[in-house]
């Protein structure tokens, strides 16, 4: 009998560029056929990665678990799409520092836009412009989350959590709805018109905000592919940007004390408390949102706390004293700055839009009902007992 010889058949060479997209077929792959199977369509909903929130909004898809939404407020950190050297921890000093100017500019944009669209005979309530503008920017930033991460991840958090979160405000929205229901303006109308006015501000603000988030994410999918990606900033520029961010927020202190008294009440007092409000919301989101699958508890807690605080501050501003000038400035700053930045409609609308229907409805209704009941408990007894005016008495000092 002749000896048999082992025939060695060389494996075909795979170009280096194709190694990642087409890995070689190894023995382990033969033993585990599941490794080579393509994912089914079921992954579109139940196993979508957190970084796909923007694309889910653009495609009108939904996420089953609220914990998947925790990435909205975090710097981009998907190792499959972003180099490890460009991934930042949520508590990195660069991330926290960039929230400072973002909070300041978001608050200025909100107060400025609200003042611009407030006039006699306006066709739409002023806060609607604020919420829609912030939600539109939020949706766009979610759509370009990955390019943000490749360029400089802290900028993503600055635009979404910092600017958009401070630009929009959940507490002022809920307070305006409550004021419409109790007819704080003393308009000549019956109770049915009061209910309609409150529902108008409630329903239309939510509908416009949800539409703006989706539209912003859709715009990102159309525009982003045609925009060249700039190179990442070097270390010197990153350190400079961090230092500049701290200096911008530090400048709000001399601005408060050196500018005229009326500016304190209208803007500079709010700027002082803007970053603490944003930081509180950011910490609640980072620590609580990933823990629950039903709805984002961190955002919910921030919005409910801010709504309760703004009710308390409005009671103090409406005392029949009235408060001193300095107290009025502090209370106005806490209401517009801290509460305005602690609460957010942009993140809230994104979460409602991205969650599957039942959880989205539950989250939205729970947030609104809890906010209105909390305002009723805080403001109702003071208003109807006659100890507090429904019109803020601090305002007359600057008229």
Coordinates of C-alpha atoms in Angstrom, one line a residue:
X1 CA 0.0 0.0 0.0
X2 CA 1.3 3.5 -0.8
X3 CA 1.5 6.1 1.9
X4 CA -1.1 8.8 1.7
X5 CA 0.2 12.4 1.9
X6 CA -1.6 15.2 3.6
X7 CA -2.6 17.8 1.1
X8 CA -2.4 21.4 2.4
X9 CA -4.6 23.9 0.7
X10 CA -3.6 27.5 1.4
X11 CA -6.3 29.8 2.7
X12 CA -7.1 32.7 0.4
X13 CA -5.5 35.9 1.5
X14 CA -7.9 38.6 2.7
X15 CA -6.9 42.2 2.1
X16 CA -6.2 44.1 5.4
X17 CA -9.0 46.6 4.7
X18 CA -11.6 43.7 4.7
X19 CA -10.5 42.1 8.0
X20 CA -12.9 44.1 10.1
X21 CA -15.9 43.8 7.8
X22 CA -15.2 40.2 6.7
X23 CA -13.3 38.2 9.4
X24 CA -11.7 34.9 8.4
X25 CA -13.8 31.8 8.8
X26 CA -12.1 30.0 11.7
X27 CA -12.7 26.6 13.4
X28 CA -14.4 28.3 16.2
X29 CA -16.8 29.8 13.8
X30 CA -17.5 26.4 12.4
X31 CA -18.4 25.1 15.8
X32 CA -20.5 28.1 16.6
X33 CA -22.7 28.9 13.6
X34 CA -24.6 31.5 15.6
X35 CA -21.6 33.8 15.4
X36 CA -22.0 34.2 11.7
X37 CA -25.7 34.7 11.6
X38 CA -27.1 38.1 10.7
X39 CA -29.2 39.8 13.3
X40 CA -33.0 39.6 12.8
X41 CA -35.3 42.5 12.6
X42 CA -36.3 42.0 16.3
X43 CA -33.1 43.7 17.2
X44 CA -34.5 46.9 15.8
X45 CA -36.5 47.4 19.0
X46 CA -35.4 45.2 21.9
X47 CA -31.6 45.1 21.5
X48 CA -30.8 48.5 20.0
X49 CA -27.7 50.0 21.5
X50 CA -28.1 53.3 23.4
X51 CA -26.1 55.2 20.9
X52 CA -28.8 54.7 18.3
X53 CA -31.3 57.0 19.9
X54 CA -30.8 59.6 17.2
X55 CA -31.3 57.2 14.3
X56 CA -34.3 55.6 16.1
X57 CA -35.9 59.1 16.2
X58 CA -35.1 59.8 12.5
X59 CA -36.6 56.4 11.5
X60 CA -39.7 56.8 13.8
X61 CA -38.7 53.7 15.7
X62 CA -39.0 53.1 19.5
X63 CA -37.0 51.6 22.3
X64 CA -38.4 49.0 24.7
X65 CA -36.3 49.8 27.8
X66 CA -36.0 53.3 29.3
X67 CA -32.4 52.4 30.5
X68 CA -31.4 52.6 26.8
X69 CA -32.1 56.3 26.9
X70 CA -29.4 56.9 29.5
X71 CA -26.9 57.7 26.8
X72 CA -28.8 60.9 25.8
X73 CA -27.0 63.0 28.5
X74 CA -23.7 61.1 28.4
X75 CA -20.7 61.8 26.2
X76 CA -20.6 59.4 23.2
X77 CA -18.8 56.3 24.3
X78 CA -19.5 53.5 21.8
X79 CA -16.1 51.7 21.4
X80 CA -17.2 50.2 18.1
X81 CA -17.6 53.7 16.5
X82 CA -15.4 56.0 18.5
X83 CA -11.6 55.4 19.2
X84 CA -11.0 54.6 22.9
X85 CA -8.7 57.6 23.2
X86 CA -11.7 59.9 22.4
X87 CA -14.1 58.4 25.0
X88 CA -14.7 60.6 28.0
X89 CA -16.0 59.6 31.4
X90 CA -19.3 61.4 32.4
X91 CA -17.5 63.0 35.3
X92 CA -14.4 64.1 33.4
X93 CA -13.5 67.7 34.3
X94 CA -13.7 68.7 30.6
X95 CA -17.3 67.4 30.4
X96 CA -18.3 69.2 33.6
X97 CA -16.5 72.4 32.6
X98 CA -18.2 72.7 29.2
X99 CA -21.6 72.5 30.9
X100 CA -20.9 75.9 32.5
X101 CA -20.9 78.2 29.4
X102 CA -23.6 76.0 27.8
X103 CA -25.9 76.7 30.8
X104 CA -25.2 80.4 30.7
X105 CA -25.8 80.7 26.9
X106 CA -28.9 78.4 27.1
X107 CA -30.4 80.6 29.8
X108 CA -29.6 83.8 27.9
X109 CA -31.2 82.4 24.8
X110 CA -34.3 81.3 26.6
X111 CA -34.8 84.7 28.4
X112 CA -34.0 86.6 25.2
X113 CA -36.3 84.7 22.9
X114 CA -39.1 84.7 25.5
X115 CA -38.8 88.5 25.7
X116 CA -38.7 88.9 22.0
X117 CA -41.9 86.9 21.3
X118 CA -43.8 88.4 24.2
X119 CA -46.1 91.2 23.0
X120 CA -49.7 92.2 22.9
X121 CA -51.8 90.3 20.5
X122 CA -49.3 87.4 20.0
X123 CA -50.8 84.5 18.2
X124 CA -48.9 81.8 20.2
X125 CA -47.8 81.6 23.8
X126 CA -44.1 82.7 24.2
X127 CA -42.8 79.5 25.8
X128 CA -43.8 77.5 22.7
X129 CA -41.0 79.2 20.7
X130 CA -38.5 78.3 23.4
X131 CA -39.5 74.6 23.6
X132 CA -39.6 74.1 19.9
X133 CA -36.2 75.8 19.3
X134 CA -34.5 73.8 22.0
X135 CA -36.1 70.5 20.9
X136 CA -35.1 71.1 17.3
X137 CA -31.4 71.6 18.2
X138 CA -31.6 68.6 20.5
X139 CA -32.8 66.3 17.8
X140 CA -30.2 67.5 15.4
X141 CA -27.4 66.9 17.9
X142 CA -28.7 63.4 18.6
X143 CA -28.5 62.7 14.9
X144 CA -24.8 63.7 14.7
X145 CA -23.9 62.1 18.0
X146 CA -21.2 59.9 16.5
X147 CA -19.4 62.7 14.6
X148 CA -19.5 64.7 17.9
X149 CA -17.8 61.8 19.6
X150 CA -15.1 61.5 17.0
X151 CA -14.4 65.3 17.1
X152 CA -14.7 66.1 20.8
X153 CA -17.2 64.3 23.0
X154 CA -17.6 66.9 25.7
X155 CA -19.1 69.2 23.1
X156 CA -22.0 66.8 22.6
X157 CA -22.9 67.0 26.3
X158 CA -22.5 70.8 26.3
X159 CA -25.0 71.2 23.4
X160 CA -27.6 68.6 24.5
X161 CA -27.5 68.5 28.3
X162 CA -26.1 72.0 28.7
X163 CA -27.5 74.3 26.1
X164 CA -30.7 72.6 25.0
X165 CA -31.5 71.5 28.6
X166 CA -31.1 75.1 29.8
X167 CA -32.8 76.6 26.8
X168 CA -36.0 74.6 27.4
X169 CA -37.8 74.5 30.7
X170 CA -40.3 72.0 32.1
X171 CA -41.1 73.9 35.3
X172 CA -42.1 77.2 33.6
X173 CA -44.2 75.2 31.1
X174 CA -46.1 73.4 33.9
X175 CA -46.5 76.7 35.9
X176 CA -47.9 78.4 32.9
X177 CA -50.5 75.6 32.4
X178 CA -51.4 75.9 36.1
X179 CA -51.8 79.7 35.8
X180 CA -54.1 79.2 32.8
X181 CA -56.3 76.8 34.7
X182 CA -56.8 79.1 37.6
X183 CA -57.0 82.2 35.4
X184 CA -54.3 84.1 37.2
X185 CA -54.6 86.9 34.6
X186 CA -58.2 87.7 35.7
X187 CA -59.5 87.5 32.2
X188 CA -63.3 87.7 31.6
X189 CA -64.1 84.1 30.8
X190 CA -65.8 81.1 32.4
X191 CA -64.2 78.0 33.8
X192 CA -64.6 76.1 30.6
X193 CA -62.3 78.6 28.8
X194 CA -59.8 78.3 31.6
X195 CA -59.7 74.5 31.0
X196 CA -59.3 75.0 27.3
X197 CA -56.5 77.5 27.7
X198 CA -54.6 75.1 30.0
X199 CA -55.1 72.2 27.7
X200 CA -54.0 74.3 24.7
X201 CA -50.7 75.2 26.4
X202 CA -50.2 71.6 27.6
X203 CA -51.1 69.6 24.5
X204 CA -49.7 71.9 21.8
X205 CA -46.4 72.4 23.6
X206 CA -45.9 68.6 23.9
X207 CA -47.0 68.0 20.3
X208 CA -44.7 70.7 18.9
X209 CA -41.8 69.6 21.0
X210 CA -42.1 66.0 19.9
X211 CA -42.3 67.0 16.3
X212 CA -39.3 69.3 16.6
X213 CA -37.1 66.5 18.1
X214 CA -38.0 64.2 15.2
X215 CA -37.6 66.9 12.6
X216 CA -34.2 67.8 14.0
X217 CA -33.0 64.2 13.9
X218 CA -34.3 63.9 10.4
X219 CA -32.4 67.1 9.3
X220 CA -29.2 65.6 10.8
X221 CA -29.5 62.6 8.6
X222 CA -29.9 64.8 5.5
X223 CA -27.2 67.4 6.3
X224 CA -24.5 65.5 8.2
X225 CA -23.3 63.3 5.2
X226 CA -22.5 66.5 3.2
X227 CA -20.6 68.3 6.0
X228 CA -16.8 67.6 6.1
X229 CA -15.6 66.3 9.4
X230 CA -12.9 68.6 11.0
X231 CA -9.9 67.1 12.7
X232 CA -10.0 66.6 16.5
X233 CA -8.6 69.5 18.5
X234 CA -5.2 69.1 20.0
X235 CA -4.4 68.9 23.7
X236 CA -3.5 72.6 24.0
X237 CA -6.9 73.7 22.5
X238 CA -8.8 71.3 24.7
X239 CA -7.2 72.7 27.9
X240 CA -7.8 76.3 26.6
X241 CA -11.5 75.5 26.0
X242 CA -11.9 74.0 29.5
X243 CA -10.2 77.1 31.1
X244 CA -12.3 79.4 28.9
X245 CA -15.5 77.6 30.0
X246 CA -14.7 78.2 33.6
X247 CA -13.9 81.8 33.0
X248 CA -17.2 82.4 31.2
X249 CA -19.2 81.2 34.2
X250 CA -17.0 83.1 36.6
X251 CA -17.8 86.2 34.7
X252 CA -21.4 86.0 35.7
X253 CA -20.5 87.0 39.3
X254 CA -19.0 90.5 38.4
X255 CA -21.8 90.9 35.8
X256 CA -24.4 90.5 38.6
X257 CA -22.8 93.0 41.0
X258 CA -21.5 95.6 38.4
X259 CA -24.5 95.8 36.1
X260 CA -27.6 97.9 36.8
X261 CA -30.2 96.7 39.3
X262 CA -32.8 96.0 36.6
X263 CA -30.4 93.6 34.8
X264 CA -30.1 91.6 38.0
X265 CA -33.8 90.9 38.1
X266 CA -34.1 90.2 34.4
X267 CA -31.0 88.2 33.5
X268 CA -27.8 88.3 35.5
X269 CA -29.3 86.7 38.6
X270 CA -30.6 83.8 36.6
X271 CA -27.1 83.3 35.1
X272 CA -25.6 82.8 38.5
X273 CA -27.9 79.8 39.2
X274 CA -27.9 78.3 35.7
X275 CA -24.9 76.0 36.1
X276 CA -26.0 74.6 39.5
X277 CA -29.4 73.7 38.0
X278 CA -27.8 72.0 35.0
X279 CA -25.3 70.1 37.1
X280 CA -28.1 68.8 39.4
X281 CA -30.1 67.5 36.4
X282 CA -27.0 66.0 34.9
X283 CA -26.1 64.1 38.1
X284 CA -29.6 62.9 38.5
X285 CA -29.7 61.7 34.9
X286 CA -26.3 59.9 35.0
X287 CA -27.1 58.1 38.3
X288 CA -30.8 57.3 38.0
X289 CA -31.7 56.9 34.4
X290 CA -29.8 53.7 33.8
X291 CA -31.3 52.0 36.8
X292 CA -35.0 51.7 35.6
X293 CA -36.5 50.2 32.5
X294 CA -40.0 51.6 32.8
X295 CA -39.2 55.3 32.4
X296 CA -36.2 57.7 32.9
X297 CA -36.4 58.3 36.7
X298 CA -33.5 60.8 36.7
X299 CA -35.2 63.2 34.2
X300 CA -38.5 62.7 35.9
X301 CA -37.0 63.5 39.3
X302 CA -35.3 66.7 38.0
X303 CA -38.5 67.9 36.4
X304 CA -40.7 67.3 39.4
X305 CA -38.2 68.9 41.8
X306 CA -37.8 71.9 39.6
X307 CA -41.6 72.3 39.3
X308 CA -42.0 72.1 43.1
X309 CA -39.2 74.7 43.6
X310 CA -40.6 77.1 41.1
X311 CA -44.0 76.9 42.8
X312 CA -42.3 77.7 46.1
X313 CA -40.3 80.6 44.7
X314 CA -43.5 82.0 43.0
X315 CA -45.2 81.9 46.4
X316 CA -42.4 83.8 48.0
X317 CA -42.4 86.4 45.1
X318 CA -46.1 86.9 45.5
X319 CA -46.2 87.6 49.2
X320 CA -48.1 90.8 50.0
X321 CA -45.0 92.4 51.6
X322 CA -43.5 92.6 49.0
X323 CA -40.0 91.2 49.5
X324 CA -36.9 93.4 49.4
X325 CA -35.2 94.3 46.1
X326 CA -32.4 91.9 46.8
X327 CA -34.8 89.1 47.8
X328 CA -36.7 89.7 44.6
X329 CA -33.5 89.3 42.5
X330 CA -32.6 86.1 44.2
X331 CA -36.0 84.6 43.9
X332 CA -36.3 85.6 40.2
X333 CA -32.8 84.1 39.6
X334 CA -33.7 80.9 41.3
X335 CA -36.9 80.5 39.3
X336 CA -35.5 81.4 35.9
X337 CA -32.0 80.2 36.4
X338 CA -31.9 77.2 38.8
X339 CA -35.4 75.8 38.1
X340 CA -35.2 76.7 34.4
X341 CA -32.0 74.7 34.0
X342 CA -32.9 71.9 36.5
X343 CA -35.9 71.0 34.4
X344 CA -35.9 70.3 30.6
X345 CA -38.4 69.7 27.8
X346 CA -35.8 68.8 25.2
X347 CA -34.6 65.7 27.0
X348 CA -38.2 64.9 28.2
X349 CA -39.6 65.1 24.6
X350 CA -36.7 63.0 23.3
X351 CA -37.4 60.3 25.9
X352 CA -41.1 60.3 25.2
X353 CA -40.6 60.2 21.5
X354 CA -38.1 57.3 21.7
X355 CA -39.9 55.1 24.1
X356 CA -42.5 52.6 22.9
X357 CA -46.1 53.8 23.0
X358 CA -47.3 52.4 26.4
X359 CA -44.3 53.5 28.4
X360 CA -44.2 56.9 26.6
X361 CA -47.8 57.6 27.4
X362 CA -47.3 56.5 31.0
X363 CA -44.1 58.7 31.4
X364 CA -45.7 61.8 29.9
X365 CA -49.0 61.5 31.8
X366 CA -47.2 60.8 35.1
X367 CA -44.9 63.8 34.7
X368 CA -47.8 66.2 33.9
X369 CA -50.1 64.9 36.6
X370 CA -47.5 64.9 39.3
X371 CA -46.3 68.4 38.4
X372 CA -49.9 69.8 38.4
X373 CA -50.7 68.1 41.7
X374 CA -47.5 69.4 43.3
X375 CA -48.3 73.0 42.1
X376 CA -51.8 72.6 43.4
X377 CA -50.5 71.6 46.9
X378 CA -48.0 74.4 47.0
X379 CA -49.8 77.3 45.3
X380 CA -53.5 76.5 45.9
X381 CA -53.7 77.1 49.7
X382 CA -51.7 80.3 49.4
X383 CA -53.7 81.7 46.5
X384 CA -57.1 80.9 47.8
X385 CA -56.4 81.8 51.5
X386 CA -55.5 85.3 50.2
X387 CA -52.0 85.4 51.7
X388 CA -50.3 85.4 48.3
X389 CA -51.1 87.4 45.2
X390 CA -51.6 85.5 42.0
X391 CA -49.6 88.3 40.3
X392 CA -45.9 88.4 41.2
X393 CA -45.4 91.6 43.3
X394 CA -41.7 91.7 42.7
X395 CA -42.3 92.9 39.2
X396 CA -43.6 96.4 40.1
X397 CA -40.2 97.4 41.5
X398 CA -38.8 97.9 37.9
X399 CA -41.8 99.2 36.1

